[in-house]
Tab-separated table of C-alpha atoms and ligand atoms in Angstrom:
chain	number	residue	atom	x	y	z
W	1	UNK	CA	-5.782	-28.975	6.084
W	2	UNK	CA	-4.640	-25.151	5.714
W	3	UNK	CA	-2.198	-23.261	8.358
W	4	UNK	CA	-4.369	-20.305	7.986
W	5	UNK	CA	-2.313	-17.014	8.335
W	6	UNK	CA	-3.909	-13.974	10.009
W	7	UNK	CA	-3.743	-10.075	9.829
W	8	UNK	CA	-4.031	-7.927	13.110
W	9	UNK	CA	-6.144	-4.915	12.453
W	10	UNK	CA	-5.770	-1.413	13.884
W	11	UNK	CA	-8.714	-2.153	16.371
W	12	UNK	CA	-6.862	-5.231	17.791
W	13	UNK	CA	-8.880	-7.787	15.902
W	14	UNK	CA	-7.449	-10.621	14.069
W	15	UNK	CA	-8.733	-11.423	10.654
W	16	UNK	CA	-8.249	-14.886	8.750
W	17	UNK	CA	-5.864	-13.591	5.737
W	18	UNK	CA	-7.455	-15.749	3.029
W	19	UNK	CA	-11.011	-16.084	3.012
W	20	UNK	CA	-14.251	-17.133	0.423
W	21	UNK	CA	-15.768	-14.191	-1.272
W	22	UNK	CA	-19.565	-14.709	-1.797
W	23	UNK	CA	-20.616	-12.396	-4.978
W	24	UNK	CA	-22.536	-13.812	-7.307
W	25	UNK	CA	-23.366	-16.938	-5.480
W	26	UNK	CA	-27.210	-17.587	-5.068
W	27	UNK	CA	-28.969	-17.363	-1.796
W	28	UNK	CA	-30.283	-20.741	-1.992
W	29	UNK	CA	-26.539	-22.199	-2.827
W	30	UNK	CA	-24.822	-19.993	-0.042
W	31	UNK	CA	-25.439	-21.741	2.586
W	32	UNK	CA	-24.169	-25.076	1.209
W	33	UNK	CA	-21.210	-23.241	-0.365
W	34	UNK	CA	-20.429	-21.846	3.211
W	35	UNK	CA	-20.246	-25.318	4.772
W	36	UNK	CA	-17.948	-26.422	2.189
W	37	UNK	CA	-15.448	-23.776	2.795
W	38	UNK	CA	-15.911	-23.859	6.589
W	39	UNK	CA	-15.664	-27.776	6.416
W	40	UNK	CA	-12.639	-27.161	4.079
W	41	UNK	CA	-10.795	-24.948	6.665
W	42	UNK	CA	-12.212	-21.239	5.784
W	43	UNK	CA	-12.581	-18.780	8.431
W	44	UNK	CA	-13.423	-15.531	6.441
W	45	UNK	CA	-16.394	-15.113	4.347
W	46	UNK	CA	-17.429	-11.510	2.528
W	47	UNK	CA	-20.706	-10.806	1.511
W	48	UNK	CA	-22.806	-7.548	1.166
W	49	UNK	CA	-26.218	-6.587	0.748
W	50	UNK	CA	-26.119	-6.093	-2.476
W	51	UNK	CA	-25.103	-9.474	-3.055
W	52	UNK	CA	-28.316	-10.656	-2.468
W	53	UNK	CA	-27.260	-13.512	-0.148
W	54	UNK	CA	-27.042	-12.500	2.922
W	55	UNK	CA	-29.612	-14.967	3.960
W	56	UNK	CA	-28.046	-17.923	2.605
W	57	UNK	CA	-24.695	-16.822	3.653
W	58	UNK	CA	-25.913	-16.270	7.295
W	59	UNK	CA	-27.655	-19.593	7.426
W	60	UNK	CA	-24.402	-21.019	6.585
W	61	UNK	CA	-22.386	-19.630	9.304
W	62	UNK	CA	-24.633	-19.883	11.729
W	63	UNK	CA	-25.202	-23.769	11.019
W	64	UNK	CA	-21.468	-24.670	10.146
W	65	UNK	CA	-19.686	-27.598	11.435
W	66	UNK	CA	-16.925	-24.913	13.007
W	67	UNK	CA	-19.468	-22.906	14.773
W	68	UNK	CA	-20.680	-19.344	14.170
W	69	UNK	CA	-17.758	-17.863	16.142
W	70	UNK	CA	-15.060	-19.603	14.439
W	71	UNK	CA	-15.700	-17.674	11.086
W	72	UNK	CA	-15.114	-13.926	10.621
W	73	UNK	CA	-17.912	-12.539	8.283
W	74	UNK	CA	-17.851	-9.804	6.765
W	75	UNK	CA	-20.951	-7.510	4.887
W	76	UNK	CA	-21.213	-4.539	3.557
W	77	UNK	CA	-23.491	-1.468	3.008
W	78	UNK	CA	-25.240	-0.519	-0.459
W	79	UNK	CA	-24.798	2.785	-2.251
W	80	UNK	CA	-28.099	3.846	-1.856
W	81	UNK	CA	-28.557	3.334	1.935
W	82	UNK	CA	-25.485	5.985	2.983
W	83	UNK	CA	-25.996	8.521	5.290
W	84	UNK	CA	-26.369	8.289	9.225
W	85	UNK	CA	-30.084	6.854	9.629
W	86	UNK	CA	-30.001	5.090	6.450
W	87	UNK	CA	-26.935	3.363	7.130
W	88	UNK	CA	-28.428	2.620	10.658
W	89	UNK	CA	-31.122	1.044	9.390
W	90	UNK	CA	-29.611	-1.045	6.664
W	91	UNK	CA	-27.506	-2.454	9.405
W	92	UNK	CA	-30.497	-4.019	11.247
W	93	UNK	CA	-31.755	-5.300	8.404
W	94	UNK	CA	-28.432	-7.058	7.346
W	95	UNK	CA	-28.521	-8.632	10.700
W	96	UNK	CA	-31.929	-9.638	10.196
W	97	UNK	CA	-31.153	-11.042	6.922
W	98	UNK	CA	-28.193	-12.659	8.489
W	99	UNK	CA	-29.708	-14.021	11.234
W	100	UNK	CA	-26.651	-12.652	13.589
W	101	UNK	CA	-27.183	-10.075	16.047
W	102	UNK	CA	-23.055	-8.814	14.936
W	103	UNK	CA	-21.086	-8.861	12.060
W	104	UNK	CA	-17.143	-8.668	12.274
W	105	UNK	CA	-16.742	-6.668	9.554
W	106	UNK	CA	-18.991	-4.002	8.118
W	107	UNK	CA	-17.875	-2.224	5.147
W	108	UNK	CA	-19.099	1.567	3.124
W	109	UNK	CA	-19.270	-0.815	-0.085
W	110	UNK	CA	-18.190	2.238	-2.358
W	111	UNK	CA	-17.175	6.252	-1.583
W	112	UNK	CA	-20.049	7.137	-4.175
W	113	UNK	CA	-18.319	10.967	-3.888
W	114	UNK	CA	-20.644	12.973	-5.809
W	115	UNK	CA	-23.179	11.663	-3.147
W	116	UNK	CA	-21.363	13.529	-0.497
W	117	UNK	CA	-22.279	10.976	2.124
W	118	UNK	CA	-19.584	9.148	3.372
W	119	UNK	CA	-18.619	11.148	6.013
W	120	UNK	CA	-22.228	11.073	7.548
W	121	UNK	CA	-22.210	6.903	6.979
W	122	UNK	CA	-18.795	6.646	8.356
W	123	UNK	CA	-20.255	8.274	11.605
W	124	UNK	CA	-22.957	5.721	11.752
W	125	UNK	CA	-20.476	2.782	11.593
W	126	UNK	CA	-18.240	4.488	14.586
W	127	UNK	CA	-21.827	4.242	16.066
W	128	UNK	CA	-22.164	0.657	15.669
W	129	UNK	CA	-18.826	0.207	16.191
W	130	UNK	CA	-18.950	1.493	19.901
W	131	UNK	CA	-21.844	-0.881	19.947
W	132	UNK	CA	-19.893	-3.791	19.707
W	133	UNK	CA	-22.840	-5.200	17.069
W	134	UNK	CA	-20.292	-4.454	13.756
W	135	UNK	CA	-16.778	-5.477	15.682
W	136	UNK	CA	-14.304	-3.814	12.881
W	137	UNK	CA	-15.631	-0.947	10.457
W	138	UNK	CA	-13.883	-0.344	7.069
W	139	UNK	CA	-14.738	0.918	3.666
W	140	UNK	CA	-14.151	-0.645	0.222
W	141	UNK	CA	-13.354	0.889	-2.850
W	142	UNK	CA	-12.169	3.997	-1.376
W	143	UNK	CA	-8.947	6.351	-3.094
W	144	UNK	CA	-6.482	7.939	-1.131
W	145	UNK	CA	-8.439	11.036	-1.330
W	146	UNK	CA	-11.563	9.512	0.386
W	147	UNK	CA	-9.364	7.606	2.760
W	148	UNK	CA	-8.055	11.534	3.492
W	149	UNK	CA	-11.325	13.063	4.250
W	150	UNK	CA	-12.701	10.160	6.052
W	151	UNK	CA	-9.772	10.168	8.465
W	152	UNK	CA	-9.656	14.083	8.556
W	153	UNK	CA	-13.182	14.706	9.336
W	154	UNK	CA	-13.884	12.183	11.919
W	155	UNK	CA	-10.220	10.951	13.483
W	156	UNK	CA	-11.354	7.458	12.977
W	157	UNK	CA	-8.865	5.180	10.561
W	158	UNK	CA	-10.858	2.239	8.704
W	159	UNK	CA	-9.794	-1.074	9.639
W	160	UNK	CA	-9.542	-2.558	6.342
W	161	UNK	CA	-10.105	-0.934	2.755
W	162	UNK	CA	-11.218	-3.961	0.181
W	163	UNK	CA	-10.394	-3.106	-3.488
W	164	UNK	CA	-9.892	-4.526	-6.704
W	165	UNK	CA	-6.306	-5.642	-6.567
W	166	UNK	CA	-4.863	-8.271	-8.894
W	167	UNK	CA	-1.543	-9.110	-10.697
W	168	UNK	CA	-2.901	-6.618	-13.717
W	169	UNK	CA	-4.069	-3.946	-11.546
W	170	UNK	CA	-1.767	-3.567	-8.532
W	171	UNK	CA	-2.888	-0.698	-6.857
W	172	UNK	CA	0.816	0.245	-5.815
W	173	UNK	CA	0.281	3.577	-4.084
W	174	UNK	CA	-3.275	2.754	-2.637
W	175	UNK	CA	-0.972	0.227	-0.716
W	176	UNK	CA	1.560	2.043	0.185
W	177	UNK	CA	-0.958	4.779	1.813
W	178	UNK	CA	-2.469	2.353	3.577
W	179	UNK	CA	0.404	0.845	5.275
W	180	UNK	CA	1.628	4.253	6.296
W	181	UNK	CA	-1.963	4.636	7.988
W	182	UNK	CA	-2.599	0.920	9.305
W	183	UNK	CA	-5.046	0.132	6.792
W	184	UNK	CA	-5.248	-3.558	5.903
W	185	UNK	CA	-5.591	-4.100	1.934
W	186	UNK	CA	-7.897	-6.558	0.697
W	187	UNK	CA	-8.365	-7.613	-2.467
W	188	UNK	CA	-11.463	-8.084	-4.557
W	189	UNK	CA	-11.785	-10.122	-7.844
W	190	UNK	CA	-7.938	-11.364	-6.435
W	191	UNK	CA	-7.740	-13.671	-9.387
W	192	UNK	CA	-8.777	-10.868	-12.329
W	193	UNK	CA	-12.349	-12.659	-12.056
W	194	UNK	CA	-10.480	-15.790	-13.292
W	195	UNK	CA	-9.330	-13.968	-17.092
W	196	UNK	CA	-5.938	-13.900	-16.206
W	197	UNK	CA	-5.001	-17.173	-15.045
W	198	UNK	CA	-3.977	-18.365	-18.555
W	199	UNK	CA	-0.909	-15.644	-18.678
W	200	UNK	CA	2.088	-17.294	-19.208
W	201	UNK	CA	4.136	-15.772	-16.645
W	202	UNK	CA	1.326	-17.192	-14.020
W	203	UNK	CA	1.706	-20.389	-15.525
W	204	UNK	CA	5.176	-20.744	-15.309
W	205	UNK	CA	5.537	-19.474	-11.868
W	206	UNK	CA	2.045	-22.260	-10.710
W	207	UNK	CA	4.355	-25.378	-12.551
W	208	UNK	CA	7.541	-24.164	-10.888
W	209	UNK	CA	5.886	-25.125	-7.802
W	210	UNK	CA	3.592	-27.803	-8.531
W	211	UNK	CA	0.632	-25.292	-8.317
W	212	UNK	CA	-2.223	-24.063	-10.390
W	213	UNK	CA	-1.987	-20.512	-11.285
W	214	UNK	CA	-5.085	-19.693	-9.037
W	215	UNK	CA	-3.087	-20.625	-6.356
W	216	UNK	CA	0.383	-18.778	-7.221
W	217	UNK	CA	-1.935	-15.561	-7.423
W	218	UNK	CA	-3.241	-16.297	-4.195
W	219	UNK	CA	-0.139	-17.047	-2.706
W	220	UNK	CA	1.373	-13.267	-4.339
W	221	UNK	CA	-1.241	-11.747	-2.296
W	222	UNK	CA	-0.845	-13.381	0.432
W	223	UNK	CA	3.378	-12.882	0.307
W	224	UNK	CA	2.095	-8.890	-0.065
W	225	UNK	CA	0.715	-9.180	3.505
W	226	UNK	CA	-2.681	-8.451	1.780
W	227	UNK	CA	-5.966	-10.178	2.861
W	228	UNK	CA	-7.727	-12.047	-0.311
W	229	UNK	CA	-11.003	-13.444	-1.066
W	230	UNK	CA	-11.290	-15.265	-4.030
W	231	UNK	CA	-14.661	-16.280	-5.329
W	232	UNK	CA	-15.756	-19.850	-6.209
W	233	UNK	CA	-18.764	-21.920	-6.045
W	234	UNK	CA	-16.768	-25.041	-7.152
W	235	UNK	CA	-16.171	-27.577	-4.186
W	236	UNK	CA	-12.834	-28.266	-5.995
W	237	UNK	CA	-11.826	-25.207	-6.681
W	238	UNK	CA	-12.730	-24.069	-2.771
W	239	UNK	CA	-10.186	-26.612	-1.828
W	240	UNK	CA	-7.571	-25.606	-4.157
W	241	UNK	CA	-7.917	-22.224	-2.931
W	242	UNK	CA	-7.131	-22.615	0.465
W	243	UNK	CA	-3.913	-25.302	-0.443
W	244	UNK	CA	-1.510	-22.124	-0.178
W	245	UNK	CA	0.487	-22.319	2.906
W	246	UNK	CA	2.444	-24.827	1.818
W	247	UNK	CA	4.877	-23.165	-0.419
W	248	UNK	CA	6.048	-19.573	-1.085
W	249	UNK	CA	7.277	-17.199	-4.040
W	250	UNK	CA	10.765	-16.342	-4.227
W	251	UNK	CA	11.855	-12.584	-5.382
W	252	UNK	CA	11.923	-13.498	-8.771
W	253	UNK	CA	8.445	-15.013	-8.900
W	254	UNK	CA	7.681	-11.616	-7.305
W	255	UNK	CA	9.302	-9.314	-9.778
W	256	UNK	CA	8.009	-11.130	-12.509
W	257	UNK	CA	4.292	-10.774	-11.384
W	258	UNK	CA	5.110	-7.149	-10.144
W	259	UNK	CA	5.885	-6.843	-13.911
W	260	UNK	CA	2.046	-7.573	-15.069
W	261	UNK	CA	0.979	-4.941	-13.552
W	262	UNK	CA	-1.100	-2.055	-16.023
W	263	UNK	CA	-3.026	0.798	-15.056
W	264	UNK	CA	-5.491	0.247	-17.429
W	265	UNK	CA	-6.150	-3.458	-16.301
W	266	UNK	CA	-9.026	-2.735	-13.940
W	267	UNK	CA	-11.820	-4.642	-14.684
W	268	UNK	CA	-14.703	-3.778	-12.026
W	269	UNK	CA	-16.538	0.114	-11.682
W	270	UNK	CA	-14.193	3.019	-10.843
W	271	UNK	CA	-14.862	4.370	-7.749
W	272	UNK	CA	-14.303	8.217	-8.861
W	273	UNK	CA	-17.268	7.684	-10.864
W	274	UNK	CA	-19.424	5.074	-9.642
W	275	UNK	CA	-22.508	5.970	-7.409
S	301	LIG	P1	-16.040	-20.741	-10.156
S	301	LIG	O1	-17.053	-20.144	-9.063
S	301	LIG	O2	-16.446	-21.462	-11.117
S	301	LIG	O3	-14.978	-21.486	-9.429
S	301	LIG	P2	-12.267	-13.563	-8.759
S	301	LIG	O4	-12.054	-14.036	-7.292
S	301	LIG	O5	-10.982	-12.720	-8.948
S	301	LIG	O6	-13.242	-13.108	-8.580
S	301	LIG	O7	-12.099	-14.855	-9.778
S	301	LIG	C1	-13.798	-15.543	-9.678
S	301	LIG	C2	-13.392	-16.301	-10.874
S	301	LIG	O8	-12.773	-17.336	-10.537
S	301	LIG	C3	-15.268	-17.372	-10.806
S	301	LIG	O9	-15.667	-17.798	-12.074
S	301	LIG	C4	-14.505	-18.478	-10.392
S	301	LIG	O10	-15.151	-19.521	-11.044
S	301	LIG	C5	-13.003	-18.405	-10.836
S	301	LIG	N1	-11.969	-19.609	-9.953
S	301	LIG	C6	-12.057	-19.540	-8.974
S	301	LIG	N2	-11.017	-20.302	-8.337
S	301	LIG	C7	-10.449	-20.672	-9.328
S	301	LIG	C8	-9.404	-21.445	-9.945
S	301	LIG	N3	-8.938	-22.219	-8.840
S	301	LIG	N4	-9.160	-22.066	-10.859
S	301	LIG	C9	-9.764	-21.149	-11.990
S	301	LIG	N5	-10.580	-20.596	-12.014
S	301	LIG	C10	-11.220	-20.405	-10.786
């Protein structure tokens, strides 16, 4: 059983530091995967409207052994629903699919700067937060420039910015900006979609601690104070990915992983151009 750690958001709420990423999990399987995760000790589940599995994830959260209130649930607004009224409508549909009357965290999935709608969208999120139906609100894939604009025009700082972040793409400048502004950094594709797990440096560090490379990488995110949501649909790996609270990385490990950073290491889409 894990000894979960938490971060405190800028709205005073607590968020588990390690959770299950539910992208690429089919809706029909999602309830069972959420049950497996909650039984293993997970208390954070991350989905999105675009993942097409809110029904299954919601069912899993509503019917899990720990009970709905024990689980911190995140979902996200898809790009084609940006704008004030569209976002409010999309939120209702997400709640309907989830079968819930509120979510713990609602994120704008991408800034889509070419559409020019994220400030308006954020005003809808502020309304949802005021109603208490999105208990916390944040963004995903926002750049420093997007964050400055959002904060400057609305005066409300996102609680979280969920971004691509893994040892090959470490996002130091954005992390520093978040730290200055009290924004929690949440890492998506924290394992580099599994592609970086054969890196010899990570293998070496993992062996030193008697852990797997995935566990070493998850531990690295935790040491940096990040929220981390590895995706797995496998019960063995779901359990393995949570078994990271009984060791820590030392300064040398952290330096060796810092050296794996690569400015060209992005795997996913680029927020400057994706709309
Ligand atoms: P699977 O779902 O079959 O476990 P990321 O979270 O960075 O997007 O990475 C997800 C990918 O990494 C998935 O393909 C997942 O496969 C794989 N993965 C997740 N946990 C582990 C692990 N502990 N060891 C190896 N691969 C893993």
